[in-house]
PDB file of C-alpha atoms in Angstrom:
ATOM      1  CA  UNK A 120       0.000   0.000   0.000  1.00 57.00           C
ATOM      2  CA  UNK A 121       0.886   3.672  -0.304  1.00 71.00           C
ATOM      3  CA  UNK A 122       2.724   5.228   2.681  1.00 86.00           C
ATOM      4  CA  UNK A 123       1.797   8.761   3.763  1.00 92.00           C
ATOM      5  CA  UNK A 124       3.912  10.481   6.404  1.00 95.00           C
ATOM      6  CA  UNK A 125       2.639  13.125   8.804  1.00 96.00           C
ATOM      7  CA  UNK A 126       3.724  14.841  12.018  1.00 97.00           C
ATOM      8  CA  UNK A 127       1.702  14.914  15.218  1.00 97.00           C
ATOM      9  CA  UNK A 128       4.200  16.980  17.248  1.00 96.00           C
ATOM     10  CA  UNK A 129       7.181  19.292  16.979  1.00 97.00           C
ATOM     11  CA  UNK A 130       9.842  16.673  17.753  1.00 97.00           C
ATOM     12  CA  UNK A 131      11.433  14.982  14.747  1.00 97.00           C
ATOM     13  CA  UNK A 132      10.497  11.555  16.135  1.00 97.00           C
ATOM     14  CA  UNK A 133       6.796  12.405  16.475  1.00 98.00           C
ATOM     15  CA  UNK A 134       5.701  11.080  13.096  1.00 98.00           C
ATOM     16  CA  UNK A 135       3.115   8.694  11.702  1.00 97.00           C
ATOM     17  CA  UNK A 136       3.562   6.466   8.672  1.00 98.00           C
ATOM     18  CA  UNK A 137       0.138   5.514   7.316  1.00 96.00           C
ATOM     19  CA  UNK A 138      -0.155   2.633   4.879  1.00 95.00           C
ATOM     20  CA  UNK A 139      -3.471   1.854   3.242  1.00 92.00           C
ATOM     21  CA  UNK A 140      -4.616  -1.180   1.285  1.00 88.00           C
ATOM     22  CA  UNK A 141      -5.956  -0.871  -2.211  1.00 81.00           C
ATOM     23  CA  UNK A 142      -9.696  -1.039  -2.681  1.00 66.00           C
ATOM     24  CA  UNK A 143     -12.762   0.098  -0.719  1.00 59.00           C
ATOM     25  CA  UNK A 144     -12.387  -2.318   2.216  1.00 49.00           C
ATOM     26  CA  UNK A 145     -10.382   0.189   4.243  1.00 47.00           C
ATOM     27  CA  UNK A 146     -13.431   2.386   4.822  1.00 49.00           C
ATOM     28  CA  UNK A 147     -15.253  -0.333   6.758  1.00 58.00           C
ATOM     29  CA  UNK A 148     -12.469  -2.495   8.174  1.00 79.00           C
ATOM     30  CA  UNK A 149     -10.596   0.190  10.141  1.00 87.00           C
ATOM     31  CA  UNK A 150      -6.998   0.624  11.253  1.00 92.00           C
ATOM     32  CA  UNK A 151      -4.117  -0.965  13.143  1.00 96.00           C
ATOM     33  CA  UNK A 152      -1.903   1.412  15.132  1.00 97.00           C
ATOM     34  CA  UNK A 153       1.527  -0.247  15.394  1.00 98.00           C
ATOM     35  CA  UNK A 154       4.042   0.685  18.103  1.00 98.00           C
ATOM     36  CA  UNK A 155       7.555  -0.669  17.556  1.00 97.00           C
ATOM     37  CA  UNK A 156       9.963  -1.913  20.203  1.00 94.00           C
ATOM     38  CA  UNK A 157      13.631  -1.089  20.682  1.00 90.00           C
ATOM     39  CA  UNK A 158      14.236  -1.157  24.445  1.00 85.00           C
ATOM     40  CA  UNK A 159      12.583   2.280  24.814  1.00 82.00           C
ATOM     41  CA  UNK A 160      15.676   3.791  23.165  1.00 89.00           C
ATOM     42  CA  UNK A 161      15.720   3.007  19.443  1.00 89.00           C
ATOM     43  CA  UNK A 162      13.625   2.292  16.378  1.00 92.00           C
ATOM     44  CA  UNK A 163      12.070   4.203  13.478  1.00 94.00           C
ATOM     45  CA  UNK A 164       8.719   3.685  11.720  1.00 95.00           C
ATOM     46  CA  UNK A 165      10.301   2.910   8.333  1.00 95.00           C
ATOM     47  CA  UNK A 166      12.004  -0.146   9.824  1.00 96.00           C
ATOM     48  CA  UNK A 167       8.607  -1.756  10.423  1.00 97.00           C
ATOM     49  CA  UNK A 168       6.681  -1.037   7.241  1.00 96.00           C
ATOM     50  CA  UNK A 169       6.788  -4.680   6.188  1.00 97.00           C
ATOM     51  CA  UNK A 170       5.030  -5.605   9.447  1.00 97.00           C
ATOM     52  CA  UNK A 171       1.925  -4.001   7.947  1.00 96.00           C
ATOM     53  CA  UNK A 172       1.568  -6.684   5.252  1.00 95.00           C
ATOM     54  CA  UNK A 173      -0.827  -9.119   6.995  1.00 95.00           C
ATOM     55  CA  UNK A 174      -3.062  -6.281   8.163  1.00 94.00           C
ATOM     56  CA  UNK A 175      -3.156  -4.653   4.724  1.00 93.00           C
ATOM     57  CA  UNK A 176      -4.109  -8.020   3.250  1.00 91.00           C
ATOM     58  CA  UNK A 177      -7.067  -8.107   5.662  1.00 90.00           C
ATOM     59  CA  UNK A 178      -8.219  -4.696   4.439  1.00 88.00           C
ATOM     60  CA  UNK A 179      -6.927  -2.748   7.441  1.00 91.00           C
ATOM     61  CA  UNK A 180      -4.946   0.463   7.205  1.00 92.00           C
ATOM     62  CA  UNK A 181      -1.776   0.526   9.322  1.00 96.00           C
ATOM     63  CA  UNK A 182      -0.464   3.578  11.170  1.00 97.00           C
ATOM     64  CA  UNK A 183       3.106   3.051  12.403  1.00 98.00           C
ATOM     65  CA  UNK A 184       3.881   5.380  15.294  1.00 98.00           C
ATOM     66  CA  UNK A 185       7.210   7.109  15.577  1.00 98.00           C
ATOM     67  CA  UNK A 186       7.686   8.304  19.149  1.00 97.00           C
ATOM     68  CA  UNK A 187      10.333   9.969  21.273  1.00 98.00           C
ATOM     69  CA  UNK A 188      12.775   7.357  22.508  1.00 95.00           C
ATOM     70  CA  UNK A 189      15.283   7.677  25.345  1.00 91.00           C
ATOM     71  CA  UNK A 190      16.861  10.115  26.154  1.00 94.00           C
ATOM     72  CA  UNK A 191      14.181  12.361  24.645  1.00 95.00           C
ATOM     73  CA  UNK A 192      11.310  10.878  26.667  1.00 94.00           C
ATOM     74  CA  UNK A 193      10.634   8.582  29.603  1.00 93.00           C
ATOM     75  CA  UNK A 194       7.877   5.958  29.699  1.00 93.00           C
ATOM     76  CA  UNK A 195       5.080   8.433  30.414  1.00 94.00           C
ATOM     77  CA  UNK A 196       6.315  10.675  27.605  1.00 95.00           C
ATOM     78  CA  UNK A 197       6.214   7.720  25.213  1.00 96.00           C
ATOM     79  CA  UNK A 198       2.679   6.835  26.317  1.00 97.00           C
ATOM     80  CA  UNK A 199       1.720  10.458  25.721  1.00 97.00           C
ATOM     81  CA  UNK A 200       3.172  10.253  22.208  1.00 98.00           C
ATOM     82  CA  UNK A 201       1.100   7.167  21.375  1.00 98.00           C
ATOM     83  CA  UNK A 202      -2.019   8.958  22.622  1.00 96.00           C
ATOM     84  CA  UNK A 203      -1.228  12.111  20.653  1.00 97.00           C
ATOM     85  CA  UNK A 204      -0.549  10.070  17.524  1.00 97.00           C
ATOM     86  CA  UNK A 205      -3.924   8.326  17.779  1.00 95.00           C
ATOM     87  CA  UNK A 206      -5.739  11.592  18.441  1.00 94.00           C
ATOM     88  CA  UNK A 207      -4.040  13.202  15.452  1.00 95.00           C
ATOM     89  CA  UNK A 208      -4.941  10.249  13.237  1.00 94.00           C
ATOM     90  CA  UNK A 209      -8.563  10.389  14.392  1.00 91.00           C
ATOM     91  CA  UNK A 210      -8.661  14.108  13.607  1.00 92.00           C
ATOM     92  CA  UNK A 211      -7.082  13.722  10.176  1.00 92.00           C
ATOM     93  CA  UNK A 212      -8.814  10.494   9.209  1.00 90.00           C
ATOM     94  CA  UNK A 213     -12.100  10.015  11.078  1.00 86.00           C
ATOM     95  CA  UNK A 214     -13.004   7.403   8.467  1.00 84.00           C
ATOM     96  CA  UNK A 215     -10.273   5.187   9.933  1.00 85.00           C
ATOM     97  CA  UNK A 216     -10.232   5.975  13.647  1.00 81.00           C
ATOM     98  CA  UNK A 217     -13.334   7.453  15.212  1.00 71.00           C
ATOM     99  CA  UNK A 218     -13.386   9.301  18.544  1.00 55.00           C
ATOM    100  CA  UNK A 219     -16.123   7.008  19.794  1.00 49.00           C
ATOM    101  CA  UNK A 220     -17.003   3.345  20.150  1.00 55.00           C
ATOM    102  CA  UNK A 221     -18.351   2.918  16.661  1.00 57.00           C
ATOM    103  CA  UNK A 222     -16.905   2.208  13.269  1.00 57.00           C
ATOM    104  CA  UNK A 223     -14.846  -0.837  12.396  1.00 73.00           C
ATOM    105  CA  UNK A 224     -11.638  -2.255  13.799  1.00 82.00           C
ATOM    106  CA  UNK A 225      -9.385  -0.002  15.864  1.00 90.00           C
ATOM    107  CA  UNK A 226      -6.441  -2.084  17.028  1.00 94.00           C
ATOM    108  CA  UNK A 227      -3.359  -1.075  18.996  1.00 97.00           C
ATOM    109  CA  UNK A 228      -0.473  -3.472  18.343  1.00 98.00           C
ATOM    110  CA  UNK A 229       2.891  -3.304  20.098  1.00 98.00           C
ATOM    111  CA  UNK A 230       6.065  -5.379  19.981  1.00 98.00           C
ATOM    112  CA  UNK A 231       8.448  -5.796  22.943  1.00 95.00           C
ATOM    113  CA  UNK A 232       8.767  -2.460  24.766  1.00 93.00           C
ATOM    114  CA  UNK A 233       6.225  -1.132  22.273  1.00 96.00           C
ATOM    115  CA  UNK A 234       3.765  -3.618  23.783  1.00 96.00           C
ATOM    116  CA  UNK A 235       4.585  -2.195  27.224  1.00 93.00           C
ATOM    117  CA  UNK A 236       3.943   1.384  26.090  1.00 96.00           C
ATOM    118  CA  UNK A 237       0.801   0.348  24.216  1.00 97.00           C
ATOM    119  CA  UNK A 238      -0.729  -1.560  27.115  1.00 96.00           C
ATOM    120  CA  UNK A 239      -0.042   1.334  29.484  1.00 94.00           C
ATOM    121  CA  UNK A 240      -1.914   3.474  26.951  1.00 96.00           C
ATOM    122  CA  UNK A 241      -4.815   1.011  26.983  1.00 94.00           C
ATOM    123  CA  UNK A 242      -4.997   1.074  30.781  1.00 92.00           C
ATOM    124  CA  UNK A 243      -4.834   4.874  30.870  1.00 91.00           C
ATOM    125  CA  UNK A 244      -7.655   5.133  28.351  1.00 89.00           C
ATOM    126  CA  UNK A 245      -9.745   2.478  30.117  1.00 85.00           C
ATOM    127  CA  UNK A 246      -9.390   4.359  33.390  1.00 85.00           C
ATOM    128  CA  UNK A 247     -10.524   7.570  31.680  1.00 83.00           C
ATOM    129  CA  UNK A 248     -13.556   5.770  30.241  1.00 79.00           C
ATOM    130  CA  UNK A 249     -14.415   4.451  33.725  1.00 78.00           C
ATOM    131  CA  UNK A 250     -14.224   7.934  35.206  1.00 78.00           C
ATOM    132  CA  UNK A 251     -16.412   9.326  32.427  1.00 77.00           C
ATOM    133  CA  UNK A 252     -19.032   6.642  33.058  1.00 73.00           C
ATOM    134  CA  UNK A 253     -18.989   7.396  36.775  1.00 73.00           C
ATOM    135  CA  UNK A 254     -19.781  11.036  35.976  1.00 74.00           C
ATOM    136  CA  UNK A 255     -22.506  10.063  33.526  1.00 73.00           C
ATOM    137  CA  UNK A 256     -20.539  11.396  30.581  1.00 75.00           C
ATOM    138  CA  UNK A 257     -19.483   9.872  27.284  1.00 72.00           C
ATOM    139  CA  UNK A 258     -15.721   9.763  26.883  1.00 70.00           C
ATOM    140  CA  UNK A 259     -14.382  11.713  23.915  1.00 71.00           C
ATOM    141  CA  UNK A 260     -11.125   9.769  23.864  1.00 74.00           C
ATOM    142  CA  UNK A 261     -10.153   7.718  20.842  1.00 79.00           C
ATOM    143  CA  UNK A 262     -11.671   4.281  21.413  1.00 78.00           C
ATOM    144  CA  UNK A 263      -9.488   1.228  20.840  1.00 87.00           C
ATOM    145  CA  UNK A 264     -11.475  -1.985  20.543  1.00 90.00           C
ATOM    146  CA  UNK A 265      -8.564  -4.427  20.364  1.00 93.00           C
ATOM    147  CA  UNK A 266      -5.026  -4.717  21.711  1.00 97.00           C
ATOM    148  CA  UNK A 267      -2.288  -7.124  20.631  1.00 98.00           C
ATOM    149  CA  UNK A 268       0.914  -7.423  22.625  1.00 98.00           C
ATOM    150  CA  UNK A 269       3.799  -9.265  20.959  1.00 98.00           C
ATOM    151  CA  UNK A 270       6.692 -10.411  23.196  1.00 96.00           C
ATOM    152  CA  UNK A 271       5.831  -7.665  25.654  1.00 94.00           C
ATOM    153  CA  UNK A 272       7.445  -6.373  28.847  1.00 91.00           C
ATOM    154  CA  UNK A 273       4.771  -5.892  31.511  1.00 92.00           C
ATOM    155  CA  UNK A 274       6.662  -5.993  34.830  1.00 80.00           C
ATOM    156  CA  UNK A 275       9.621  -3.595  34.876  1.00 78.00           C
ATOM    157  CA  UNK A 276      11.155  -4.752  38.157  1.00 78.00           C
ATOM    158  CA  UNK A 277      11.141  -8.378  37.005  1.00 72.00           C
ATOM    159  CA  UNK A 278      12.662  -7.400  33.682  1.00 59.00           C
ATOM    160  CA  UNK A 279      15.361  -5.299  35.347  1.00 58.00           C
ATOM    161  CA  UNK A 280      16.345  -8.335  37.422  1.00 68.00           C
ATOM    162  CA  UNK A 281      16.398 -10.434  34.245  1.00 57.00           C
ATOM    163  CA  UNK A 282      18.614  -7.877  32.478  1.00 56.00           C
ATOM    164  CA  UNK A 283      20.899  -7.793  35.522  1.00 63.00           C
ATOM    165  CA  UNK A 284      21.304 -11.548  35.258  1.00 62.00           C
ATOM    166  CA  UNK A 285      22.409 -11.096  31.647  1.00 60.00           C
ATOM    167  CA  UNK A 286      24.804  -8.279  32.594  1.00 58.00           C
ATOM    168  CA  UNK A 287      23.132  -5.693  30.353  1.00 58.00           C
ATOM    169  CA  UNK A 288      21.254  -3.598  32.923  1.00 56.00           C
ATOM    170  CA  UNK A 289      23.706  -0.679  32.738  1.00 54.00           C
ATOM    171  CA  UNK A 290      23.617  -0.603  28.927  1.00 54.00           C
ATOM    172  CA  UNK A 291      19.846  -0.867  28.654  1.00 63.00           C
ATOM    173  CA  UNK A 292      17.701   2.299  28.679  1.00 66.00           C
ATOM    174  CA  UNK A 293      15.335   0.531  31.103  1.00 68.00           C
ATOM    175  CA  UNK A 294      16.744   2.091  34.279  1.00 71.00           C
ATOM    176  CA  UNK A 295      16.640   5.779  33.217  1.00 69.00           C
ATOM    177  CA  UNK A 296      13.485   5.561  31.120  1.00 74.00           C
ATOM    178  CA  UNK A 297      11.539   3.814  33.894  1.00 66.00           C
ATOM    179  CA  UNK A 298      12.715   5.985  36.785  1.00 68.00           C
ATOM    180  CA  UNK A 299      15.935   4.520  38.289  1.00 69.00           C
ATOM    181  CA  UNK A 300      14.355   3.179  41.513  1.00 74.00           C
ATOM    182  CA  UNK A 301      12.498   0.005  42.466  1.00 78.00           C
ATOM    183  CA  UNK A 302       9.478   2.117  43.399  1.00 77.00           C
ATOM    184  CA  UNK A 303       9.384   3.718  39.960  1.00 75.00           C
ATOM    185  CA  UNK A 304       9.988   0.383  38.225  1.00 74.00           C
ATOM    186  CA  UNK A 305       6.911  -0.957  39.993  1.00 79.00           C
ATOM    187  CA  UNK A 306       4.841   2.137  39.210  1.00 78.00           C
ATOM    188  CA  UNK A 307       5.771   1.955  35.511  1.00 76.00           C
ATOM    189  CA  UNK A 308       4.751  -1.698  35.270  1.00 82.00           C
ATOM    190  CA  UNK A 309       1.541  -2.665  33.517  1.00 80.00           C
ATOM    191  CA  UNK A 310       0.816  -5.169  36.298  1.00 80.00           C
ATOM    192  CA  UNK A 311       0.866  -2.394  38.915  1.00 81.00           C
ATOM    193  CA  UNK A 312      -1.194   0.039  36.855  1.00 77.00           C
ATOM    194  CA  UNK A 313      -3.773  -2.688  36.268  1.00 85.00           C
ATOM    195  CA  UNK A 314      -4.009  -3.149  40.051  1.00 82.00           C
ATOM    196  CA  UNK A 315      -4.455   0.608  40.463  1.00 79.00           C
ATOM    197  CA  UNK A 316      -7.293   0.627  37.928  1.00 77.00           C
ATOM    198  CA  UNK A 317      -9.007  -2.155  39.886  1.00 78.00           C
ATOM    199  CA  UNK A 318      -8.605  -0.213  43.135  1.00 75.00           C
ATOM    200  CA  UNK A 319     -10.142   2.814  41.418  1.00 67.00           C
ATOM    201  CA  UNK A 320     -13.006   0.577  40.310  1.00 65.00           C
ATOM    202  CA  UNK A 321     -13.647  -0.527  43.899  1.00 63.00           C
ATOM    203  CA  UNK A 322     -13.659   3.070  45.116  1.00 58.00           C
ATOM    204  CA  UNK A 323     -16.029   4.114  42.350  1.00 53.00           C
ATOM    205  CA  UNK A 324     -18.385   1.242  43.133  1.00 53.00           C
ATOM    206  CA  UNK A 325     -18.690   2.685  46.632  1.00 47.00           C
ATOM    207  CA  UNK A 326     -19.575   6.109  45.233  1.00 49.00           C
ATOM    208  CA  UNK A 327     -22.157   5.231  42.598  1.00 46.00           C
ATOM    209  CA  UNK A 328     -25.323   3.188  42.592  1.00 41.00           C
ATOM    210  CA  UNK A 329     -24.381   1.108  39.547  1.00 49.00           C
ATOM    211  CA  UNK A 330     -21.203  -0.930  39.301  1.00 55.00           C
ATOM    212  CA  UNK A 331     -18.435   0.505  37.144  1.00 59.00           C
ATOM    213  CA  UNK A 332     -16.382  -2.389  35.815  1.00 77.00           C
ATOM    214  CA  UNK A 333     -12.914  -2.037  34.321  1.00 79.00           C
ATOM    215  CA  UNK A 334     -13.511  -5.067  32.106  1.00 83.00           C
ATOM    216  CA  UNK A 335     -16.333  -3.240  30.325  1.00 83.00           C
ATOM    217  CA  UNK A 336     -13.832  -0.599  29.222  1.00 84.00           C
ATOM    218  CA  UNK A 337     -10.973  -2.888  28.238  1.00 90.00           C
ATOM    219  CA  UNK A 338     -10.591  -3.830  24.565  1.00 92.00           C
ATOM    220  CA  UNK A 339     -10.364  -7.329  23.202  1.00 93.00           C
ATOM    221  CA  UNK A 340      -6.832  -8.417  24.133  1.00 95.00           C
ATOM    222  CA  UNK A 341      -4.422 -10.902  22.593  1.00 97.00           C
ATOM    223  CA  UNK A 342      -1.029 -11.547  24.173  1.00 98.00           C
ATOM    224  CA  UNK A 343       1.481 -13.467  22.038  1.00 98.00           C
ATOM    225  CA  UNK A 344       4.932 -14.637  23.119  1.00 98.00           C
ATOM    226  CA  UNK A 345       7.574 -17.031  21.852  1.00 98.00           C
ATOM    227  CA  UNK A 346       8.634 -19.756  24.270  1.00 98.00           C
ATOM    228  CA  UNK A 347      12.269 -19.465  23.100  1.00 98.00           C
ATOM    229  CA  UNK A 348      12.412 -15.714  23.803  1.00 95.00           C
ATOM    230  CA  UNK A 349      15.693 -15.020  25.626  1.00 91.00           C
ATOM    231  CA  UNK A 350      15.294 -11.210  25.525  1.00 89.00           C
ATOM    232  CA  UNK A 351      11.926 -10.975  27.298  1.00 90.00           C
ATOM    233  CA  UNK A 352      10.929 -14.306  28.902  1.00 90.00           C
ATOM    234  CA  UNK A 353       7.489 -15.607  27.988  1.00 95.00           C
ATOM    235  CA  UNK A 354       6.637 -15.575  31.698  1.00 93.00           C
ATOM    236  CA  UNK A 355       6.184 -11.808  31.261  1.00 92.00           C
ATOM    237  CA  UNK A 356       3.103 -12.464  29.157  1.00 96.00           C
ATOM    238  CA  UNK A 357       1.906 -15.292  31.391  1.00 96.00           C
ATOM    239  CA  UNK A 358       1.932 -13.031  34.452  1.00 92.00           C
ATOM    240  CA  UNK A 359      -0.010 -10.150  32.907  1.00 94.00           C
ATOM    241  CA  UNK A 360      -2.569 -12.567  31.479  1.00 95.00           C
ATOM    242  CA  UNK A 361      -2.944 -14.249  34.882  1.00 92.00           C
ATOM    243  CA  UNK A 362      -3.449 -10.816  36.459  1.00 91.00           C
ATOM    244  CA  UNK A 363      -6.160  -9.915  33.951  1.00 93.00           C
ATOM    245  CA  UNK A 364      -7.924 -13.264  34.265  1.00 92.00           C
ATOM    246  CA  UNK A 365      -7.962 -12.885  38.048  1.00 88.00           C
ATOM    247  CA  UNK A 366     -10.380  -9.954  37.699  1.00 85.00           C
ATOM    248  CA  UNK A 367     -13.757 -10.966  39.092  1.00 79.00           C
ATOM    249  CA  UNK A 368     -15.940 -10.655  36.022  1.00 79.00           C
ATOM    250  CA  UNK A 369     -17.868 -13.085  33.876  1.00 74.00           C
ATOM    251  CA  UNK A 370     -16.686 -11.275  30.734  1.00 84.00           C
ATOM    252  CA  UNK A 371     -12.932 -11.299  31.291  1.00 87.00           C
ATOM    253  CA  UNK A 372     -12.227 -14.698  29.693  1.00 89.00           C
ATOM    254  CA  UNK A 373     -13.986 -13.563  26.535  1.00 89.00           C
ATOM    255  CA  UNK A 374     -11.785 -10.471  26.326  1.00 91.00           C
ATOM    256  CA  UNK A 375      -8.312 -11.796  27.190  1.00 94.00           C
ATOM    257  CA  UNK A 376      -6.496 -14.392  25.096  1.00 95.00           C
ATOM    258  CA  UNK A 377      -2.965 -15.781  25.243  1.00 97.00           C
ATOM    259  CA  UNK A 378      -0.918 -17.603  22.613  1.00 98.00           C
ATOM    260  CA  UNK A 379       2.495 -19.082  23.444  1.00 98.00           C
ATOM    261  CA  UNK A 380       4.419 -20.105  20.333  1.00 98.00           C
ATOM    262  CA  UNK A 381       6.866 -23.001  20.433  1.00 97.00           C
ATOM    263  CA  UNK A 382      10.248 -22.563  18.707  1.00 97.00           C
ATOM    264  CA  UNK A 383       9.765 -18.778  18.455  1.00 98.00           C
ATOM    265  CA  UNK A 384      12.222 -16.165  19.743  1.00 97.00           C
ATOM    266  CA  UNK A 385      11.933 -12.473  20.579  1.00 96.00           C
ATOM    267  CA  UNK A 386      12.411 -10.855  17.173  1.00 96.00           C
ATOM    268  CA  UNK A 387      10.593 -13.704  15.437  1.00 98.00           C
ATOM    269  CA  UNK A 388       7.185 -12.382  16.437  1.00 98.00           C
ATOM    270  CA  UNK A 389       7.638  -9.184  14.448  1.00 98.00           C
ATOM    271  CA  UNK A 390       9.638 -10.858  11.666  1.00 98.00           C
ATOM    272  CA  UNK A 391       6.747 -13.284  11.162  1.00 98.00           C
ATOM    273  CA  UNK A 392       4.498 -10.318  10.420  1.00 98.00           C
ATOM    274  CA  UNK A 393       6.930  -9.222   7.745  1.00 98.00           C
ATOM    275  CA  UNK A 394       7.810 -12.527   6.113  1.00 97.00           C
ATOM    276  CA  UNK A 395       5.256 -15.056   7.313  1.00 97.00           C
ATOM    277  CA  UNK A 396       5.237 -17.514  10.185  1.00 98.00           C
ATOM    278  CA  UNK A 397       3.355 -18.660  13.268  1.00 97.00           C
ATOM    279  CA  UNK A 398       2.747 -15.170  14.638  1.00 98.00           C
ATOM    280  CA  UNK A 399       1.184 -13.896  11.427  1.00 98.00           C
ATOM    281  CA  UNK A 400      -1.015 -16.980  11.171  1.00 97.00           C
ATOM    282  CA  UNK A 401      -2.130 -16.614  14.801  1.00 97.00           C
ATOM    283  CA  UNK A 402      -3.021 -12.938  14.414  1.00 96.00           C
ATOM    284  CA  UNK A 403      -4.946 -13.472  11.189  1.00 94.00           C
ATOM    285  CA  UNK A 404      -6.899 -16.358  12.735  1.00 94.00           C
ATOM    286  CA  UNK A 405      -7.682 -14.278  15.827  1.00 94.00           C
ATOM    287  CA  UNK A 406      -8.918 -11.303  13.830  1.00 90.00           C
ATOM    288  CA  UNK A 407     -11.024 -13.450  11.526  1.00 87.00           C
ATOM    289  CA  UNK A 408     -12.607 -15.319  14.441  1.00 84.00           C
ATOM    290  CA  UNK A 409     -13.615 -12.038  16.049  1.00 73.00           C
ATOM    291  CA  UNK A 410     -17.259 -11.113  15.496  1.00 58.00           C
ATOM    292  CA  UNK A 411     -16.558  -7.423  14.779  1.00 56.00           C
ATOM    293  CA  UNK A 412     -14.510  -8.440  11.756  1.00 60.00           C
ATOM    294  CA  UNK A 413     -17.464 -10.248  10.180  1.00 58.00           C
ATOM    295  CA  UNK A 414     -19.720  -7.318  11.110  1.00 54.00           C
ATOM    296  CA  UNK A 415     -17.440  -5.056   9.063  1.00 54.00           C
ATOM    297  CA  UNK A 416     -17.908  -7.381   6.092  1.00 54.00           C
ATOM    298  CA  UNK A 417     -21.682  -7.318   6.527  1.00 54.00           C
ATOM    299  CA  UNK A 418     -21.674  -3.515   6.471  1.00 52.00           C
ATOM    300  CA  UNK A 419     -19.461  -3.238   3.382  1.00 48.00           C
TER     301      UNK A 419
END
């Protein structure tokens, strides 16, 4: 597909590369927002254009987010960039990404540390939607109805200990980008922020007559990890999935899915998107089994 580049901020890294499939399907199918990895400190959108192939073949546009990496931004700054990029895309192309709950597929996909940043974005948005519901308002935030995390980092303290065991903790941007201290590592972990959202839910349930459930505001979620990953152990994905599935809700198992791929390493999950492999096959099957995908076809 054709690649259009645009800026959503003043920094040279704050760019979007938008690739669109040929044909009319894009108007009804929607968009994938892709957030690359790179240990919070490297990566450019052009490096990941080939990762758009399976999504383009499904009739989805792909917006690859360029964001400020270390030392230009910490974790919260990178989350802010992903949010700004989505808001800018929704403003420029409301046909692809609507600022509401309607209209096709809106998927946020992240690889490695990009999965970490993306899932923090999901939790931040879900919390905002909860607060809006509590106040009887409709959230005006960009609505993401699906999240895919590939080989993601979700517990910063655990990953710092893993990097220390490999002797790379002083070379990795993890320590400065996530706040230097154990307390900040914990606070910048998706596991911790999920717990905080659940605590907010409990407080809100005490304040309002009707229950306000986090699960109702979470997107469909797919967590994929290679069992042979020696950069981010697959236990990272197992633990965040276990944390989500521990939420007391009848709907949570329908929203959270996990795929562990045998004989797959860390970079393989994104390389499979580019050149074919188990990860691509798993994502295509998951999208096509999802009811919203068939609804898009019915509307086209």
